[in-house]
Short mmCIF file of C-alpha atoms and ligand atoms in Angstrom, two decimals:
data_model
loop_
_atom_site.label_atom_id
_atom_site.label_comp_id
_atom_site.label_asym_id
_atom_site.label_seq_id
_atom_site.Cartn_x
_atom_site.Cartn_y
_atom_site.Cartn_z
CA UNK A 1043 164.01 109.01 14.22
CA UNK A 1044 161.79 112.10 12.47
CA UNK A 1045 161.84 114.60 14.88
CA UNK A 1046 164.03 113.07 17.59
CA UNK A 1047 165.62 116.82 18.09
CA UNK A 1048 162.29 118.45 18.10
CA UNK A 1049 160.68 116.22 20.57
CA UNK A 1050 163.84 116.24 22.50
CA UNK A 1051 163.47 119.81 22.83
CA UNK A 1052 159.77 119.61 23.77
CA UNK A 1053 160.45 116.97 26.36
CA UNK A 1054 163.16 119.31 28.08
CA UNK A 1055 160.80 122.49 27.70
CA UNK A 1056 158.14 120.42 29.09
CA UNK A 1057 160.41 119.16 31.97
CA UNK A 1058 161.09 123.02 32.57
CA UNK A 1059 157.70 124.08 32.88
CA UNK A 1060 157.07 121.50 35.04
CA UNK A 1061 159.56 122.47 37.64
CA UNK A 1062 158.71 125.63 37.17
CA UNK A 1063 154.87 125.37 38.12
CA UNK A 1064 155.51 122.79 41.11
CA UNK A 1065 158.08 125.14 42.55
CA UNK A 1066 154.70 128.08 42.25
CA UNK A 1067 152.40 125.68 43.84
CA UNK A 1068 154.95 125.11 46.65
CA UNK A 1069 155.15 128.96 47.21
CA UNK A 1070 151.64 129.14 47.29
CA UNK A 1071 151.16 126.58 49.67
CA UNK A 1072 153.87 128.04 52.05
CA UNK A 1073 152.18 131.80 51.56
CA UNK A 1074 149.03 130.50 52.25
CA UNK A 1075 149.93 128.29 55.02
CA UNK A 1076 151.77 132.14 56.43
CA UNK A 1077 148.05 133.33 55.65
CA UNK A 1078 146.29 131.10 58.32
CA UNK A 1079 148.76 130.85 60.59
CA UNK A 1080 148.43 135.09 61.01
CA UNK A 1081 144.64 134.50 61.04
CA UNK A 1082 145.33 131.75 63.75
CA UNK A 1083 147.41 134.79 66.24
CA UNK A 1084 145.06 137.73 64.91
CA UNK A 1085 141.64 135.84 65.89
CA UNK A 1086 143.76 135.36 69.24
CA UNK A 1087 144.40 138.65 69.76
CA UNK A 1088 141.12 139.99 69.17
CA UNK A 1089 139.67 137.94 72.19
CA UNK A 1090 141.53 139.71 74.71
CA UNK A 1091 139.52 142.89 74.55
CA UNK A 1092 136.67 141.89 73.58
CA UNK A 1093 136.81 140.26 76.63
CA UNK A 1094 137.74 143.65 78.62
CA UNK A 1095 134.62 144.85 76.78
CA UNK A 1096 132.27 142.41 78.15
CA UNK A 1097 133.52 142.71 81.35
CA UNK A 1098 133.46 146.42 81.74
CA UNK A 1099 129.54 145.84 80.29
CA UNK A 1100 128.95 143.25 83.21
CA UNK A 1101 130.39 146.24 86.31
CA UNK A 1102 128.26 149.27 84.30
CA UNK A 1103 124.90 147.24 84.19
CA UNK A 1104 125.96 145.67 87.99
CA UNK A 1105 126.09 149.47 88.66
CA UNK A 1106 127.88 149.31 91.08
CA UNK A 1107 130.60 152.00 90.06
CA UNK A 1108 131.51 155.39 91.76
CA UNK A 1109 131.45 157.82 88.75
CA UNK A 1110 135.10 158.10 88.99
CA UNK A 1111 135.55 154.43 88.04
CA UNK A 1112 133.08 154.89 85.53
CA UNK A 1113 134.88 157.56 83.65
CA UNK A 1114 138.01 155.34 84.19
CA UNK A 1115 136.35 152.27 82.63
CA UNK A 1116 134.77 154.44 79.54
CA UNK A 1117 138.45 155.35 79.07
CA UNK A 1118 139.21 151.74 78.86
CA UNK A 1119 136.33 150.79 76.23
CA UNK A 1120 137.76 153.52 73.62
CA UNK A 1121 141.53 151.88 74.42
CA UNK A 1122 139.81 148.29 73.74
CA UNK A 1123 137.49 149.53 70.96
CA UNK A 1124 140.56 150.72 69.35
CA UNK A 1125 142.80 147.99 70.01
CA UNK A 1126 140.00 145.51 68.22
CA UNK A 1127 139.99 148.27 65.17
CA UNK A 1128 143.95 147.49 64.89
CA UNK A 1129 143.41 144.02 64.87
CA UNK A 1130 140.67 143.76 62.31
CA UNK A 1131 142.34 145.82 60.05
CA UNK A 1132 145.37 143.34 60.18
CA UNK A 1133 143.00 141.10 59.75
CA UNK A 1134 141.62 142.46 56.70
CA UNK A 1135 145.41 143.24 55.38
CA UNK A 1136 146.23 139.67 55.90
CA UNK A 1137 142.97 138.95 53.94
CA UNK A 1138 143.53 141.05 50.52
CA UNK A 1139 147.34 140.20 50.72
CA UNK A 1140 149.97 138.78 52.76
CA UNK A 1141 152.17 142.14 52.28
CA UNK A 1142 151.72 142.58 56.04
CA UNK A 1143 154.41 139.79 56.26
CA UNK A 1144 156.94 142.31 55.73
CA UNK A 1145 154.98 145.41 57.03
CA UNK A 1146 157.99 147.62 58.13
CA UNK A 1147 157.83 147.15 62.11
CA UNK A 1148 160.92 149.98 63.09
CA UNK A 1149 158.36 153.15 62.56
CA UNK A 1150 158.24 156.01 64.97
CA UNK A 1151 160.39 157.36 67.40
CA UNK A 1152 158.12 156.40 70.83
CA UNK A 1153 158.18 156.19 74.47
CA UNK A 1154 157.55 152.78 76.18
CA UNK A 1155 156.14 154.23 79.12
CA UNK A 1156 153.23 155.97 77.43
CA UNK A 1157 152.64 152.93 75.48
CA UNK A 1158 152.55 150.96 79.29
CA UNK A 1159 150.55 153.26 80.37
CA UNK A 1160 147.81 152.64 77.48
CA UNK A 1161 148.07 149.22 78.00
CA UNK A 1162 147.56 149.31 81.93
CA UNK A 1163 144.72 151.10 81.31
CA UNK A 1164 142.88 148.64 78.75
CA UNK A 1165 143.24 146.12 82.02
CA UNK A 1166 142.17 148.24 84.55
CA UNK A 1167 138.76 146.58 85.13
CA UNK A 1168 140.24 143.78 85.42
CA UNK A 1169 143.01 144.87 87.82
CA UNK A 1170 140.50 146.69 89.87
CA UNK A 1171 138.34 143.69 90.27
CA UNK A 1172 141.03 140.85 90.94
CA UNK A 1173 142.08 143.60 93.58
CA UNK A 1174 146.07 144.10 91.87
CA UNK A 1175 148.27 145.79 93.09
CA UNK A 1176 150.97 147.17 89.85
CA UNK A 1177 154.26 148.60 90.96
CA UNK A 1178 155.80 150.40 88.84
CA UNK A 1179 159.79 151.47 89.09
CA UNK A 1180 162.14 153.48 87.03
CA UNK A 1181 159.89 155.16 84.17
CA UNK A 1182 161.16 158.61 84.16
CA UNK A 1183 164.81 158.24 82.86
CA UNK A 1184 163.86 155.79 79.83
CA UNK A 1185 164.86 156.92 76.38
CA UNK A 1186 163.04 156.27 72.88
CA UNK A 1187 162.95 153.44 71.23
CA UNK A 1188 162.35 153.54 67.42
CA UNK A 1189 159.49 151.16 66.66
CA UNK A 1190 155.63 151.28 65.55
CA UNK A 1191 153.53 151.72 68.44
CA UNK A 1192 151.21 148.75 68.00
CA UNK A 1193 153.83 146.22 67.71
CA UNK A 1194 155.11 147.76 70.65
CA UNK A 1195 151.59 147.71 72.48
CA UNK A 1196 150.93 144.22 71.30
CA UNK A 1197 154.00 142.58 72.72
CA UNK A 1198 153.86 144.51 76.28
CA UNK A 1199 150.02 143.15 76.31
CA UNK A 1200 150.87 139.84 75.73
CA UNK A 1201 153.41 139.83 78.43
CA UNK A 1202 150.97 141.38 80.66
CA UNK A 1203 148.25 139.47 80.44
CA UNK A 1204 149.77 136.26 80.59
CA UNK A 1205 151.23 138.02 84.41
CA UNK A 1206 147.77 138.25 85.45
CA UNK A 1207 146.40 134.87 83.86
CA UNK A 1208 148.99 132.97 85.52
CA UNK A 1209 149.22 134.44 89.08
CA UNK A 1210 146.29 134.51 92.13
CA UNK A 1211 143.69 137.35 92.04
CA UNK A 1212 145.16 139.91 94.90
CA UNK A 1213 148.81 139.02 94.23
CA UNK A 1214 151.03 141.94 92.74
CA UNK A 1215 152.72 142.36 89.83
CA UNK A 1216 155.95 144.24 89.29
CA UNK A 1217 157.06 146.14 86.23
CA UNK A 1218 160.73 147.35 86.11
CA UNK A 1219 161.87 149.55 83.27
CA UNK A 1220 165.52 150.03 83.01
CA UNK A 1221 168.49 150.45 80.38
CA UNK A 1222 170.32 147.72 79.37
CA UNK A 1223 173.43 147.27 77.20
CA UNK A 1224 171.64 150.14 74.88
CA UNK A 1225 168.11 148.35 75.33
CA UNK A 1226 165.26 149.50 77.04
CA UNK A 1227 164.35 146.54 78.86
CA UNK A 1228 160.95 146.15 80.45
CA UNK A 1229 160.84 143.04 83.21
CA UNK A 1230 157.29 142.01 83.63
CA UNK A 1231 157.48 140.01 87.31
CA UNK A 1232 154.58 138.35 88.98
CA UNK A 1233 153.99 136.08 92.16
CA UNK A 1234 152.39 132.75 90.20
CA UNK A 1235 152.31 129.60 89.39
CA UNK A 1236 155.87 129.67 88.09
CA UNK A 1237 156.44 127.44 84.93
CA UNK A 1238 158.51 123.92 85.18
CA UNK A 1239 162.22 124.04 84.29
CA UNK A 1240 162.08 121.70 81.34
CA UNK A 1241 159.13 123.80 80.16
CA UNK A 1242 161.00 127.08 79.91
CA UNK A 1243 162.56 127.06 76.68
CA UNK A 1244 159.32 126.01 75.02
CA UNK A 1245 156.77 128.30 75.93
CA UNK A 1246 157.84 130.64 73.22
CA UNK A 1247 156.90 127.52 70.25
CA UNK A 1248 154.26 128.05 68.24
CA UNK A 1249 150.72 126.72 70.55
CA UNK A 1250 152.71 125.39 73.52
CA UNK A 1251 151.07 125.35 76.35
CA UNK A 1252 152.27 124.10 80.19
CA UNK A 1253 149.04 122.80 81.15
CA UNK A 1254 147.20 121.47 77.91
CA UNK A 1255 143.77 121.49 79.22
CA UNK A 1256 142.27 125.00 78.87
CA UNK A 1257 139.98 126.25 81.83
CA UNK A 1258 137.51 129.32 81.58
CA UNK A 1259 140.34 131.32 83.56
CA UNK A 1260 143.59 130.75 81.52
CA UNK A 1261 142.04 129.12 78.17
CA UNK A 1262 144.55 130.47 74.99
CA UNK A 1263 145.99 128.92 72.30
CA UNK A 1264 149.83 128.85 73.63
CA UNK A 1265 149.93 131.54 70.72
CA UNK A 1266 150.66 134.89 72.24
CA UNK A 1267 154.17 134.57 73.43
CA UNK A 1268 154.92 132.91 70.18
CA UNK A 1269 153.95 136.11 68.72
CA UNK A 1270 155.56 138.60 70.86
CA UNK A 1271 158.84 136.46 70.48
CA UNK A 1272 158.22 136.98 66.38
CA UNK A 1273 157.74 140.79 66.76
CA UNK A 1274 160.57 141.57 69.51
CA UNK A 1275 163.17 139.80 67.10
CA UNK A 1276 161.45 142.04 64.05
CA UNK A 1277 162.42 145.23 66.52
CA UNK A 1278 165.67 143.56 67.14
CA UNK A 1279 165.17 142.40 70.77
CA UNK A 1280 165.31 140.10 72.66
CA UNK A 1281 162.48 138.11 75.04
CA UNK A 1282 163.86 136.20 78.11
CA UNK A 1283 162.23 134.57 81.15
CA UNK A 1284 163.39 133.35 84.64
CA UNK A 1285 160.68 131.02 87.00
CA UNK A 1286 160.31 129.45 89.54
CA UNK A 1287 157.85 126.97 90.38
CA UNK A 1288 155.57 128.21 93.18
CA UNK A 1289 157.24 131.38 93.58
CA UNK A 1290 156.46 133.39 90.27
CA UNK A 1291 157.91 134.28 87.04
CA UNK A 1292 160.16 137.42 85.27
CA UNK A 1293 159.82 137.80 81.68
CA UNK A 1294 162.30 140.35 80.13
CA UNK A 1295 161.88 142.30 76.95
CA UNK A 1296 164.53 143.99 75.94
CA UNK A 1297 164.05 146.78 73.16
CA UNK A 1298 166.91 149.03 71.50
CA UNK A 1299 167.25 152.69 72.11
CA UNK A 1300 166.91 154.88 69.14
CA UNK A 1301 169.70 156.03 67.64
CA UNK A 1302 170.07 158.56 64.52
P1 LIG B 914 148.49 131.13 76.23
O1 LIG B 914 148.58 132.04 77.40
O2 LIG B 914 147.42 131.52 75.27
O3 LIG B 914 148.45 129.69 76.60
P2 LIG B 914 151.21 131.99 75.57
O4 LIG B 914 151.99 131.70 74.32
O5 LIG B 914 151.01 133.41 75.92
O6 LIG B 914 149.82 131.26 75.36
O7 LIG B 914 151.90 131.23 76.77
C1 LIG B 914 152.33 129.90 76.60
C2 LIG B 914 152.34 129.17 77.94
O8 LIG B 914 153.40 129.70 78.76
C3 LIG B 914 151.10 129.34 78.75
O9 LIG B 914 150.10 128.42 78.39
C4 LIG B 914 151.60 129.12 80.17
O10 LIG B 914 151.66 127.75 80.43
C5 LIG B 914 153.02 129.67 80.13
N1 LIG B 914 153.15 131.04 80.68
C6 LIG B 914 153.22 132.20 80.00
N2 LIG B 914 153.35 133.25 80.82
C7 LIG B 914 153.36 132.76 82.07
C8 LIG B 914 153.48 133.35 83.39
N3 LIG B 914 153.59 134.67 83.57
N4 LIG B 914 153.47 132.49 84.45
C9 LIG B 914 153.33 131.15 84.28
N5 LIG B 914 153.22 130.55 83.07
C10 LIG B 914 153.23 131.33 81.98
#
């Protein structure tokens, strides 16, 4: 054959190129599948306090406020406005690039109790109004933990909120912050609905939900713990949960001390 070596080596140059360009498209795909998936939890998030927003909106044109509340929820709208800020500029991160994938999560040297504290505060209206009571125990001995403050923030929200979704207006909720086995663990406990047994392990998948109707009250995606599982593991920590049905459950994050 005239040019059997030439062709030979076309064929195998051409089988190269080949692999090379389906093994690009498969990255893209995966990237971009990484891209909607952190649109998915970011839309998600930014719910939450616009939600607080509107609410706060509804109690200051109900005026119905002492002005001692009202300074309290003003405080909350800059915590909310700011939280939503955050979030959009994720947002627009995740847009131009997905380098946010690997944005560096072990920052600052930070306290988790003035980070609890901010994040109390963007759900005091609706604290005040579902009349909750929030104990707090064992703040003042807790030592740094070396992490960047919004990751922090987000995953104590999550926690949080999901407390108050999931448990009866007027019921408390406890928050105990201790050391742990060189963690600062934060135990987020309320007196809810509890969540089944065989349901335990799989609240933390990506959109599981117990009960898979929403309702106005609860409605999420099954998303946020998902997320906070992602971003304690990036800190190097660990998320845990004990329920029981009826009675209420404990979720546990556990967060490690800074060391030098
Ligand atoms: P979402 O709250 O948006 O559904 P999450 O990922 O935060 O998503 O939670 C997943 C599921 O875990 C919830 O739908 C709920 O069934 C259950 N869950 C989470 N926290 C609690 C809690 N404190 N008490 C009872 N069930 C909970």
């Amino acid at each position: 054959y005239p040019f059997a070596t030439e062709l030979a080596a076309l064929t195998k140059d051409y089988n190269t190129m080949v692999k090379q360009i389906t093994q690009q498209v498969e990255e893209l795909k995966q990237s971009e599948k990484e891209k909607n998936e952190m649109i998915a939890n970011l839309s998600h998030d930014i719910k939450t306090p616009v939600a607080s927003l509107i609410a706060i909106g509804q109690a200051l044109s109900d005026d119905i406020l002492s002005d001692d509340e009202k300074k309290r929820y003003l405080e909350s709208v800059s915590e909310n406005a700011q939280r939503i800020t955050i979030l959009a500029d994720e947002l627009m991160q995740v847009t131009i690039d997905n380098s946010s994938e690997n944005t560096n999560v072990i920052t600052d040297e930070i306290m988790v109790d003035d980070i609890l504290i901010k994040v109390l505060n963007a759900f005091k209206p609706r604290i005040d109004h579902d009349q909750r009571e929030i104990m707090i125990s064992g703040f003042e001995t807790i030592p740094a933990i070396k992490a960047n403050e919004d990751v922090v923030y987000r995953i104590l929200y999550n926690v949080i909120e999901n407390s108050l979704k999931y448990s009866q207006s007027g019921t408390p909720i406890q928050i105990d912050v201790k050391v742990d086995n060189n963690m600062v663990n934060i135990e987020v406990v309320d007196e809810g609905k509890g969540i089944p047994e065989e349901d335990i392990t799989k609240i933390f998948q990506r959109t599981y939900r117990v009960e898979k109707s929403r309702n106005q009250a609860t409605g999420g995606h099954g998303l946020g713990l998902f997320i906070t599982k992602n971003l304690v593991e990036k800190l190097g920590g660990k998320i845990s949960v004990k329920s029981k049905i009826g009675a209420g459950s404990r979720f546990s994050v556990a967060l490690p001390i800074y060391t030098d």
